[in-house]
Coordinates of C-alpha atoms in Angstrom, one line a residue:
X17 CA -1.7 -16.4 18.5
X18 CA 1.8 -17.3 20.1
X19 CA 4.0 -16.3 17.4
X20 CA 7.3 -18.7 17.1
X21 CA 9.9 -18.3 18.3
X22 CA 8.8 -16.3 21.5
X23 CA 12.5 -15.4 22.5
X24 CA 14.5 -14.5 19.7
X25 CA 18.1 -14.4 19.5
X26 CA 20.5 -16.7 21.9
X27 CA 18.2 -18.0 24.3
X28 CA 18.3 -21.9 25.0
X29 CA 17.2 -24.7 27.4
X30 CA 14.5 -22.9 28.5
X31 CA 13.1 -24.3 32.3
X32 CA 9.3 -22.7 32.4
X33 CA 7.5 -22.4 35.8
X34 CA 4.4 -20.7 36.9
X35 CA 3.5 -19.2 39.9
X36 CA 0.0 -17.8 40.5
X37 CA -0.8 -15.7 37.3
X38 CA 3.5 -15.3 36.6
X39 CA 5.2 -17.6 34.0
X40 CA 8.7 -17.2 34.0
X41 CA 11.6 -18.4 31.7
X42 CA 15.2 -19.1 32.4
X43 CA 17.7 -19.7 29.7
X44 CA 21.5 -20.3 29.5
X45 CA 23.8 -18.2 29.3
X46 CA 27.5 -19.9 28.4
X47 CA 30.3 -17.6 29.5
X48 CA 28.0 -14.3 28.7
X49 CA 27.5 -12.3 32.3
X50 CA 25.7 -12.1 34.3
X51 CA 24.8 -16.0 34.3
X52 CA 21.1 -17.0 33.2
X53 CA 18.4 -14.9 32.0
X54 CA 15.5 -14.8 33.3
X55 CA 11.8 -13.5 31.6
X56 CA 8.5 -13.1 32.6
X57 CA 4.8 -13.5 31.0
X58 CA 1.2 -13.5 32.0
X59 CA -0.3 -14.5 28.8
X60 CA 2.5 -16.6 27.4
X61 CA 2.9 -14.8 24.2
X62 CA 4.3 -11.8 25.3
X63 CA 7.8 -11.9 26.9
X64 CA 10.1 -9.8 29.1
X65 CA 13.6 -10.2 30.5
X66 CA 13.2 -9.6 34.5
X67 CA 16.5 -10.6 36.4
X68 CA 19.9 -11.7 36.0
X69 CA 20.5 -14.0 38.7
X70 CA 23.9 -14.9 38.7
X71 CA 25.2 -11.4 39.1
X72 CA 28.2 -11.3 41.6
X73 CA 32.3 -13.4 41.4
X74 CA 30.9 -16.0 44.6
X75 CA 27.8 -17.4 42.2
X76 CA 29.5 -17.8 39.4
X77 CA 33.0 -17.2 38.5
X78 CA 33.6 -17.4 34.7
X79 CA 37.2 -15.8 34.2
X80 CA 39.3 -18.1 32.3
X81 CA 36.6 -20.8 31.3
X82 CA 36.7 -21.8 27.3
X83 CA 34.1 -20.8 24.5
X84 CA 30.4 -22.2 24.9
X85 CA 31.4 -23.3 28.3
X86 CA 30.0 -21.3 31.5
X87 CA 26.7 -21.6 32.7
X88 CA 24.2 -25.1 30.6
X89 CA 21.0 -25.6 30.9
X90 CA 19.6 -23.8 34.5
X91 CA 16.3 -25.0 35.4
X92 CA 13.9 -23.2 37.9
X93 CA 11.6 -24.8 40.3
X94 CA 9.3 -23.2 42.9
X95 CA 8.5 -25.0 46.3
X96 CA 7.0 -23.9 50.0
X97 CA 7.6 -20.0 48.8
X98 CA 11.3 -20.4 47.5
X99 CA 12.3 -19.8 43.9
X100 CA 15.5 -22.8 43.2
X101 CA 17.5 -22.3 40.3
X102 CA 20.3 -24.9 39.4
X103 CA 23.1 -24.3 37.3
X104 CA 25.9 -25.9 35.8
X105 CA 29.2 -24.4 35.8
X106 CA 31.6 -25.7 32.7
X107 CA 35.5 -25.3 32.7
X108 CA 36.9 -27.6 30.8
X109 CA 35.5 -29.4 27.7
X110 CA 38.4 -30.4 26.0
X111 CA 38.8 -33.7 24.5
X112 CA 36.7 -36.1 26.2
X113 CA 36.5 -34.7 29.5
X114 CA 33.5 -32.2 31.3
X115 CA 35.0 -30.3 34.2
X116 CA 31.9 -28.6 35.6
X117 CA 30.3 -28.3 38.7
X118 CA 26.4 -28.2 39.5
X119 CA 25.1 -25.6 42.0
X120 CA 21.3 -24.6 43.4
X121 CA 20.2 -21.2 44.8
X122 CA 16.8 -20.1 46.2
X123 CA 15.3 -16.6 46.6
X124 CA 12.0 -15.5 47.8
X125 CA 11.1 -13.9 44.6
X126 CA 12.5 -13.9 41.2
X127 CA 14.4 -10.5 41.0
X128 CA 16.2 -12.0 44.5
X129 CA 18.1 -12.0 46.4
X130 CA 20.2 -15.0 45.7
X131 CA 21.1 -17.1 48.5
X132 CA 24.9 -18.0 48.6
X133 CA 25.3 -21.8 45.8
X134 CA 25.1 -25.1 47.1
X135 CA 27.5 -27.0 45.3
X136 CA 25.5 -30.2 44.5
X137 CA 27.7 -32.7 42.3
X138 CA 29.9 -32.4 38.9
X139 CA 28.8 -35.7 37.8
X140 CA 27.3 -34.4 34.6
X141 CA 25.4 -31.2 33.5
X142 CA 21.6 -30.5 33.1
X143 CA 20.6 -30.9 36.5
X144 CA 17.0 -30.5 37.2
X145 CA 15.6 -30.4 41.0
X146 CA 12.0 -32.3 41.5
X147 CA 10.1 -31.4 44.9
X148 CA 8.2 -34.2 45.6
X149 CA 4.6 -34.4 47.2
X150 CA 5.9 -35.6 50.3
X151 CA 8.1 -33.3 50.6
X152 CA 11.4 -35.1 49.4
X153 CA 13.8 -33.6 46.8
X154 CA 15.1 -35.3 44.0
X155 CA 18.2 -34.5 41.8
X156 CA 18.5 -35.7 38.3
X157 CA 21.3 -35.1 35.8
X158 CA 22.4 -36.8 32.6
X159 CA 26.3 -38.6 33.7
X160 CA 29.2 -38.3 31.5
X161 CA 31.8 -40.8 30.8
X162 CA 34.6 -40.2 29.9
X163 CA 35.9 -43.6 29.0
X164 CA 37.5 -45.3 26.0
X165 CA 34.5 -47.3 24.2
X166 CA 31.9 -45.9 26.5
X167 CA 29.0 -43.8 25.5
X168 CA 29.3 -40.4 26.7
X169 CA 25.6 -39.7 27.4
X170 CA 25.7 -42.8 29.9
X171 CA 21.8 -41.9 30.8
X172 CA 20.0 -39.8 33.5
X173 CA 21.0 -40.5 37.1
X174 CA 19.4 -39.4 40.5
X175 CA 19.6 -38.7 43.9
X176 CA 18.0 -37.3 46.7
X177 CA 19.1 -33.6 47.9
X178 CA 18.4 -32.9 51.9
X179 CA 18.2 -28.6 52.6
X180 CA 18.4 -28.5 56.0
X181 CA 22.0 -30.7 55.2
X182 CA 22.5 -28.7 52.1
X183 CA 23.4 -31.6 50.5
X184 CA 22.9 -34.4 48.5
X185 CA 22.1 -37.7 50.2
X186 CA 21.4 -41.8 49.8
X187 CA 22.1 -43.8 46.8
X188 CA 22.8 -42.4 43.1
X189 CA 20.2 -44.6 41.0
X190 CA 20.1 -44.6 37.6
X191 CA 16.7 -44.2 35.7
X192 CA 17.2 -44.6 31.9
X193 CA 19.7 -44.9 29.4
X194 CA 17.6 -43.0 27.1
X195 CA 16.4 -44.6 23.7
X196 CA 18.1 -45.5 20.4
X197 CA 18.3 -41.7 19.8
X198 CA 21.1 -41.3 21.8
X199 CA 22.6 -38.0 23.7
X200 CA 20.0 -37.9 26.1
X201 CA 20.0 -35.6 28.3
X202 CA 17.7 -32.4 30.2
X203 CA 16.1 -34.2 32.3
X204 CA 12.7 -32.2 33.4
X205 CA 10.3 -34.2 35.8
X206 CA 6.5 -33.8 36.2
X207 CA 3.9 -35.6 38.4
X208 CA 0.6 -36.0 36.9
X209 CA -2.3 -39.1 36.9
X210 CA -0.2 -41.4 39.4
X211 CA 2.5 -41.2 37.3
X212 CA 6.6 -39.4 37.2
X213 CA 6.9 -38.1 33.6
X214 CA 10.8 -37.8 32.8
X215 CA 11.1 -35.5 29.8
X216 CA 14.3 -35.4 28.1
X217 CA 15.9 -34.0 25.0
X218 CA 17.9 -36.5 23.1
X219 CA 19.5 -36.7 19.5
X220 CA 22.2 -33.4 20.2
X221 CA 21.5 -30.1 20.1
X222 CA 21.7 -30.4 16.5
X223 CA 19.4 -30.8 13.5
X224 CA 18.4 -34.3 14.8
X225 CA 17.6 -32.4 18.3
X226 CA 14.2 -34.2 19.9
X227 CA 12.0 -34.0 22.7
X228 CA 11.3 -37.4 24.5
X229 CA 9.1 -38.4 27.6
X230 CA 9.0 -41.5 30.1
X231 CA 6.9 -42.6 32.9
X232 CA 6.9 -44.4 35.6
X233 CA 5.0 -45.2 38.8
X234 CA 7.4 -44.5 40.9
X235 CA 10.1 -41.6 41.3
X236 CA 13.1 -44.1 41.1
X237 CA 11.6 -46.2 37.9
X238 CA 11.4 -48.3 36.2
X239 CA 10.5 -45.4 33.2
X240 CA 8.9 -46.9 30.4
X241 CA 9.5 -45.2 26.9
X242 CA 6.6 -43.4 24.9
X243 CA 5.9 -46.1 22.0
X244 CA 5.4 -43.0 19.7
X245 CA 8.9 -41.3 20.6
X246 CA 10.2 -38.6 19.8
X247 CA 7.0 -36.9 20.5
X248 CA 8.5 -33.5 19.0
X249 CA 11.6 -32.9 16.4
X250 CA 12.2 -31.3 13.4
X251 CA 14.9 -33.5 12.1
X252 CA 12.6 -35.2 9.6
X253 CA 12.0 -32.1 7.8
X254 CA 15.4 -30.5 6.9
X255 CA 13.7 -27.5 4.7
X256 CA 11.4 -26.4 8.3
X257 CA 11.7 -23.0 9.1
X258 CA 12.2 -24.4 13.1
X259 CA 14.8 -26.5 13.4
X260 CA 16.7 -28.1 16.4
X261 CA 13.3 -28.8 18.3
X262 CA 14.0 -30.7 21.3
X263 CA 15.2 -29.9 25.0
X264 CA 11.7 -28.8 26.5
X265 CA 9.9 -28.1 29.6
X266 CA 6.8 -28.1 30.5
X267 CA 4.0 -25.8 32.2
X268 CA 0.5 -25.8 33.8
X269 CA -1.9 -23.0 33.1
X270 CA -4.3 -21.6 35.9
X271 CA -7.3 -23.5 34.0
X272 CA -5.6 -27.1 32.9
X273 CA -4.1 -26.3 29.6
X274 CA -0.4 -27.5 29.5
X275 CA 2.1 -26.1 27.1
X276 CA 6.2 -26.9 26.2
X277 CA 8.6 -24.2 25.8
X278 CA 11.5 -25.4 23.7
X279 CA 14.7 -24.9 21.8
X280 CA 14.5 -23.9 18.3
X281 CA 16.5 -22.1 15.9
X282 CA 16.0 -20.2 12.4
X283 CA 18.6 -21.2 9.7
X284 CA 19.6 -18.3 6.9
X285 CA 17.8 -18.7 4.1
X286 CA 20.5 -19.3 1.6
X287 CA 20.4 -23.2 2.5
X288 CA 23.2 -23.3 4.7
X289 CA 21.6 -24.5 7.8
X290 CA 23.3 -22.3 9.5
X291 CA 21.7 -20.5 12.3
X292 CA 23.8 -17.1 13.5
X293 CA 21.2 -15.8 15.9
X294 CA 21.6 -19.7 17.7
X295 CA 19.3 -21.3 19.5
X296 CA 16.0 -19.5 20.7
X297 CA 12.9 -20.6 22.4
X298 CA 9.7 -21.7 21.0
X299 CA 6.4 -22.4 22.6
X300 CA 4.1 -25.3 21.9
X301 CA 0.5 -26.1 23.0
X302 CA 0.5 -29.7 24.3
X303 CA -2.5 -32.4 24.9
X304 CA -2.7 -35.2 27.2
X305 CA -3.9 -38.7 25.7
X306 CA -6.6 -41.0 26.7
X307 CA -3.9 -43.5 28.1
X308 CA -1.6 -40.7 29.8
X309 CA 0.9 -39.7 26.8
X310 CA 1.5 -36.3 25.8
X311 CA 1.2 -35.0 22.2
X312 CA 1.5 -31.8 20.3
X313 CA -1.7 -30.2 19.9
X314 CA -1.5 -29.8 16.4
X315 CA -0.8 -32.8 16.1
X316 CA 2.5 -34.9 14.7
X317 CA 5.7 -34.1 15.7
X318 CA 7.0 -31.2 14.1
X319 CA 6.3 -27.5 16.2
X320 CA 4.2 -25.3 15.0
X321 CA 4.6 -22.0 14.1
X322 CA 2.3 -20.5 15.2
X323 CA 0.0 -21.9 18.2
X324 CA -3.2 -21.3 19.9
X325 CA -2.6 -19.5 23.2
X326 CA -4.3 -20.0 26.7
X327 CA -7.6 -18.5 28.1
X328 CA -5.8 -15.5 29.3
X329 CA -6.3 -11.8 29.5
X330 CA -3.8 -10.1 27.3
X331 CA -0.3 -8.5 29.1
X332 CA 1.8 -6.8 26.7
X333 CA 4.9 -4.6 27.6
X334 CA 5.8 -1.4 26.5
X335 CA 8.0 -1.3 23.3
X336 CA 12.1 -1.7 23.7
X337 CA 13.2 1.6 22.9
X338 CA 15.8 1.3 19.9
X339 CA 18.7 3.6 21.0
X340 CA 20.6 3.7 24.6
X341 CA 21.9 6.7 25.3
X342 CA 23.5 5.7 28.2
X343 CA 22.0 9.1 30.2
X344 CA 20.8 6.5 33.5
X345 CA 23.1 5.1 36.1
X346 CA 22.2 1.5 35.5
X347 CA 22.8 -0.5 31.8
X348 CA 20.0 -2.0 30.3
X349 CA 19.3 -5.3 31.6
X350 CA 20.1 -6.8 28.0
X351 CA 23.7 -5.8 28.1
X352 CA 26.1 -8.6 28.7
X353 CA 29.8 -8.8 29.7
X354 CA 32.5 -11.5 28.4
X355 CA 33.3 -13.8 31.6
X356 CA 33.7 -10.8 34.2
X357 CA 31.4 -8.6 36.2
X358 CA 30.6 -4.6 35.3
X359 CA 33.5 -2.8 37.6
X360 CA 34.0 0.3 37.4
X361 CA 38.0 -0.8 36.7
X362 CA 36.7 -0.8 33.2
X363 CA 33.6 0.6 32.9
X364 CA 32.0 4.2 33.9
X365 CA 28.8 5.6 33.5
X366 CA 29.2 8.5 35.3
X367 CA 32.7 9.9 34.7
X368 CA 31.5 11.5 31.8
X369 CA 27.6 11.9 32.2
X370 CA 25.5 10.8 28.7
X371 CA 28.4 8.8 27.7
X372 CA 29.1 5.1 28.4
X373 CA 33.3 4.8 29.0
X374 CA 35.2 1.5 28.6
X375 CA 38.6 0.8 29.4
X376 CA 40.7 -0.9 26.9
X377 CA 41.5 -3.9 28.4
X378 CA 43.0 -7.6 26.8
X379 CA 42.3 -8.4 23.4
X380 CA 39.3 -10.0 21.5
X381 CA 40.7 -13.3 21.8
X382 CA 41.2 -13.3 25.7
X383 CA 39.4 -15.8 27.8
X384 CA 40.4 -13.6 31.1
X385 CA 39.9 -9.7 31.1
X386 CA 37.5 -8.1 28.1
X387 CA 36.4 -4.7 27.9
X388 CA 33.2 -5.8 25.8
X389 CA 29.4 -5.3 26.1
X390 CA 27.0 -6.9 24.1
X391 CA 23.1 -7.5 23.5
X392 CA 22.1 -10.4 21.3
X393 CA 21.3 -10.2 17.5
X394 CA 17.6 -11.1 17.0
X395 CA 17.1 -10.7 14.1
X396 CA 18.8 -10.8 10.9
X397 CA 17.3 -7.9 9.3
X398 CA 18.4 -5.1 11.2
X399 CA 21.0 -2.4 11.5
X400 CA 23.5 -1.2 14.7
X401 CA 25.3 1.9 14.7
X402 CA 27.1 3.8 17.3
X403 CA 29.0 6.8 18.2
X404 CA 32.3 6.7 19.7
X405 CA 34.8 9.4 20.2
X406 CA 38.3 7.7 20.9
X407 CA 42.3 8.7 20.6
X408 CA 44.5 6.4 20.1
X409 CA 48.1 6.4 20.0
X410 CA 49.5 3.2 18.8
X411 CA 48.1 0.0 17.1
X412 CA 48.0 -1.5 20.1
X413 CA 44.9 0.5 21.0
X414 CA 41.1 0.1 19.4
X415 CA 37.8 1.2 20.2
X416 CA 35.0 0.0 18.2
X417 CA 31.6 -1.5 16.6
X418 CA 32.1 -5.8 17.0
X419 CA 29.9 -8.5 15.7
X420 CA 30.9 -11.7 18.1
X421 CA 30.4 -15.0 18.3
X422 CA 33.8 -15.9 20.1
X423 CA 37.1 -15.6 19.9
X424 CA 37.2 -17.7 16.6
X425 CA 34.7 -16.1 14.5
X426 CA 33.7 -12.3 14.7
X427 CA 33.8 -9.2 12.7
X428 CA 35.0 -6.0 14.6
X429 CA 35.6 -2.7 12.8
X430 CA 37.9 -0.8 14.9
X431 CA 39.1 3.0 15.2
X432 CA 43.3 2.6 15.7
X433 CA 46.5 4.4 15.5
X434 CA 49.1 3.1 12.9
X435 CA 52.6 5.0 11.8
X436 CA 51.3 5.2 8.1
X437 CA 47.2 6.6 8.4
X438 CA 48.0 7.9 11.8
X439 CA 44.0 7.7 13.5
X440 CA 42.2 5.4 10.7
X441 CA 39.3 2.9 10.8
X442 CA 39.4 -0.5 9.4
X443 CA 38.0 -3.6 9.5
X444 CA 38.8 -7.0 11.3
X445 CA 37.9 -10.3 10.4
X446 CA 38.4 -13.6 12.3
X447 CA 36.5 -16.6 10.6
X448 CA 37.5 -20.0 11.9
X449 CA 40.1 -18.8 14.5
X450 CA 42.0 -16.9 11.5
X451 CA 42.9 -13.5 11.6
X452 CA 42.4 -10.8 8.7
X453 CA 42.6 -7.1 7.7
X454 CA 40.7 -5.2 5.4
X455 CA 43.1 -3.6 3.2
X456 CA 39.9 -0.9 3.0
X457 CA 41.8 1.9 5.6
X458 CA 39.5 5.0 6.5
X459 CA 41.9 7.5 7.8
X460 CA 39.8 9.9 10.0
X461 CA 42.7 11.9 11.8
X462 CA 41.0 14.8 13.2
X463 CA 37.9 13.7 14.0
X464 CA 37.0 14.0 17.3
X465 CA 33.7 12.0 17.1
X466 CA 33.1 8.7 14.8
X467 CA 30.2 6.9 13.3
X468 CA 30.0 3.0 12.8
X469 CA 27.7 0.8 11.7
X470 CA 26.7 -2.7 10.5
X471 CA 24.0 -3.4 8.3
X472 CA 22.8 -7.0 8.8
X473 CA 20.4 -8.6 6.1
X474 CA 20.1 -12.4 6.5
X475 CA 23.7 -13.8 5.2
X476 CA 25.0 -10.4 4.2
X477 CA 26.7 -8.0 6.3
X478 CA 28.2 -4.9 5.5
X479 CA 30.0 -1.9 7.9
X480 CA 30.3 2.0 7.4
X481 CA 31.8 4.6 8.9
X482 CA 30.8 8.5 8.7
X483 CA 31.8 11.7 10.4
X484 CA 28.4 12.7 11.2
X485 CA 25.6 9.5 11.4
X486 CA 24.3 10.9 8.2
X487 CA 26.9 10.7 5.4
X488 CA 27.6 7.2 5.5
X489 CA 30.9 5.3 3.6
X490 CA 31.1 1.8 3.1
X491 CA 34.4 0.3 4.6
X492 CA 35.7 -3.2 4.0
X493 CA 34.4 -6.7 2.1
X494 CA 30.9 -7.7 2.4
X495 CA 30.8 -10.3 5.0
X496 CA 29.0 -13.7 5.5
X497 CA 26.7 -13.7 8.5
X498 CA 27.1 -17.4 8.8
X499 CA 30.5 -17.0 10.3
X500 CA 29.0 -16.1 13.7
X501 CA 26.6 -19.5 14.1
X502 CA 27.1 -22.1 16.1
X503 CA 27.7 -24.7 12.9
X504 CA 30.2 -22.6 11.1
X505 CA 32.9 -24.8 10.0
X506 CA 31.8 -27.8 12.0
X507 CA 32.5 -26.4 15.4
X508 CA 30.5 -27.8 18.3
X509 CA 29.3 -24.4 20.0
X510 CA 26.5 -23.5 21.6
X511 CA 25.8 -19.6 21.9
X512 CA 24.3 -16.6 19.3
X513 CA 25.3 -13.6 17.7
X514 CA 25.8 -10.8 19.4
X515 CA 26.4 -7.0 18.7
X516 CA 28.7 -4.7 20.8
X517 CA 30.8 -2.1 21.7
X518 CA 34.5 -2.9 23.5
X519 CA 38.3 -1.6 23.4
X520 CA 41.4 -2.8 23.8
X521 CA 44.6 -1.3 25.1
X522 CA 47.5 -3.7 24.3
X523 CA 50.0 -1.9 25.7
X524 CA 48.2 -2.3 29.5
X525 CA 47.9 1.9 30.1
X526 CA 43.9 1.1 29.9
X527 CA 43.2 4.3 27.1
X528 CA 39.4 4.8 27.7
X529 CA 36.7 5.6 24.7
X530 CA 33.7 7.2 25.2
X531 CA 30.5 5.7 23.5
X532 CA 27.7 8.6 23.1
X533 CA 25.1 5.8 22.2
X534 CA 24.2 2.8 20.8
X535 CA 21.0 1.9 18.5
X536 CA 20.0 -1.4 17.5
X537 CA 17.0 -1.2 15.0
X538 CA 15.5 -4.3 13.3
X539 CA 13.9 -4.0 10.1
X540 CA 11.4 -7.0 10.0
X541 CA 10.6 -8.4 13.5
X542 CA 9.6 -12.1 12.3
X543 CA 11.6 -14.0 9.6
X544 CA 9.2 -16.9 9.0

């Protein structure tokens, strides 16, 4: 069976294809880098990440853009041997503005290479790019206003994009307002029995998060509404263990079966709602009605956990292995960056062989120059630990073990310099864009090499230090886990936990740590 979610951790708005016997996924990234994530399948229940698109400063340049913003909703499409990937770009979304700018690129396979970005419009975000039988091209993205007693969502717009021009061209039409749900938006358009099927997500990317389709005869509309909308949301059952169903895409197996990956997300079970590992994907197996509507296999609307899988042969991967050791040239492909590139400036895997180096760079809350790398958290049953070997000489400078969300709300115990403990470990605490100190000070003056590590289960987290990985001391408070979701404190954000390592250096002479490895072992590999 296809086990829900499919994609743990941060992985939303996921835009399926299939080529041939390949399925591929790409999800958002926000201002993680590289930009959009890209996995692959054969069997669609075993998944694995495969590229990293949006790798270089002239596709996407995220220094300086704000929390959750960064790279919404890409969606892939595959046309006369070219892979096209469109992404959004957001800036600004202070207030009641959107600054963002919409851009397509095209490869000739999926690992690349990417062709320089067409910028398309900045109109609105979500932008999904419909090759037509006739060979035509269509555009469609949800449009913002901005205006005073205007809705926001104003409804999904179109127009017709011209390659050889690289360019959009003709008329901007719009096609639907969307339904009394409201927020509609990710637009994803299919072609099937004479009709254009507009599927959109609609109702937020909250707990009231649904899935919605519309047809119409032509590409341009009118789009009539499914009588039976939403045809897929959890927002009826507040106690489900998948919530925030809604935003999906559809796919075409090789022998006629049609499925719908999907956002989802798994809330702690202390009855919060609160989801720290955000918004994953989910996979459900949809049917096609006697009068051309689509419906969950399973029937009703809520998704299933657990689903029936296609008539395919098997394709499992090998195993992640747990610990990186950082002995190869290359990082895993499930490291991520804050806003800027791997360079060398602040990174090294070969100046000290075996050891991954940072340079302390600006500090946790800087939307510019981080020295931070990252995998997401998914799951919360697990344990991360590190070793890191670090001399500091002021309390300017830290090296250390971070659980991030953003700026705002992340735990980060840190190996620094102070005129009292000399060399000491402590712990840091930022919840709701306030800053804290564990009184709990470990001085470790004289040790050359430290252990850290954070032990994650469900809403409870708790760090220790030792001089050896096997003598382990508990340092600072236990901490709430539900400080690094996207809900905490009413906040509209749209990212995941994540784990990492990073340093700062304060005082701009870029002190270096040295990271001998890092493990990430979970416990219990499926919460529901």
């Amino acid at each position: 069976m296809i086990q829900n979610p499919i994609l743990h951790g941060f992985n939303p708005d996921a835009s399926i294809i299939r080529t041939g016997d390949d399925y591929y996924i790409a999800t958002s990234t926000f201002e993680w880098y590289p930009g959009v994530l890209i996995y692959h399948s054969q069997d669609l229940i075993h998944w694995q990440p495969v590229a990293r698109p949006l790798d270089r400063p002239d596709l996407l340049d995220l220094k300086g853009i704000p929390s959750s913003g960064g790279v919404w909703a890409p969606s892939l499409s595959y046309d006369n041997g070219l892979y096209y990937l469109c992404y959004t770009n957001v800036v600004g979304r202070r207030g009641v503005f959107k600054d963002l700018h919409n851009y397509v690129v095209t490869a000739p396979a999926i690992e690349g290479p990417w062709s320089e970005p067409i910028h398309l419009n900045s109109s609105g975000f979500d932008h999904f790019l419909f090759h037509d039988t006739d060979g035509r091209k269509w555009l469609f993205n949800m449009q913002w206003d901005f205006r005073k007693n205007h809705n926001r969502f104003s409804g999904i717009i179109m127009q017709e994009f011209d390659l050889k021009q690289r360019k959009l061209v003709g008329p901007i039409k719009q096609v639907t307002q969307g339904t009394a749900l409201g927020v509609t938006e990710g637009p994803m358009v299919y072609q099937k029995n004479g009709y254009y099927y507009l599927l959109v997500a609609e109702g937020g990317t909250g707990i009231n998060h649904a899935a919605t389709l519309l047809r119409s005869r032509t590409i341009d509309g009118p789009y009539e509404v499914d009588p039976e909308y939403p045809f897929m949301t959890s927002a009826e059952l507040p106690n489900y263990p998948l919530q925030k169903a809604g935003h999906g895409s559809l796919v075409e197996t090789q022998h006629g079966e049609w499925y719908m990956a999907h956002i989802s997300s798994r809330p702690l079970q202390d009855g919060s709602r609160l989801s720290p590992l955000g918004r994953e994907t989910s996979l459900q197996r949809v049917i096609w009605t006697e009068d051309d509507w689509l419906r969950l296999a399973d029937g009703g609307r809520l998704p299933s956990l657990s689903v029936e899988p296609p008539k395919l042969a098997p394709y499992p991967f090998p195993a992640e292995p747990e610990r990186e050791d950082f002995n190869t040239e290359q990082l895993s492909i499930h490291w991520n960056s804050l806003r800027i590139p791997v360079e060398k400036s602040w990174l090294s895997l070969s100046e000290r062989p075996g050891y991954l180096r940072l340079y302390g760079q600006e500090s946790l809350y800087s939307w510019h120059r981080q020295s931070l790398l990252a995998r997401r958290l998914q799951s919360l049953e697990c344990e991360i630990s590190i070793c890191v070997e670090f001399e500091p000489e002021s309390f300017t400078q830290m090296a250390g073990l971070v659980l991030f969300y953003d700026e705002t709300d992340h735990f980060y115990l840190r190996i620094s310099h102070d005129e009292h403990h000399g060399k000491h470990a402590a712990v840091i605490m930022n919840q709701g864009g306030i800053y804290d100190e564990s009184e709990d000070i470990a001085v470790i003056n004289g040790w050359v090499r430290c252990y850290l590590k954070a032990v994650i289960c469900q809403e409870k987290i708790q760090f220790y230090y030792s001089p050896d990985g096997e003598r382990w001391n508990v340092i600072g408070p236990e901490l709430y886990s539900g400080v690094l979701a996207d809900e905490y404190m009413n906040k509209l954000s749209f990212t995941g936990a994540f784990a990492g390592v990073c340093v700062q250096d304060l005082q701009g002479t870029n002190r270096h740590a040295d990271f001998d490895y890092f493990e990430y072992r979970i416990f219990e590999k499926d919460l529901i």
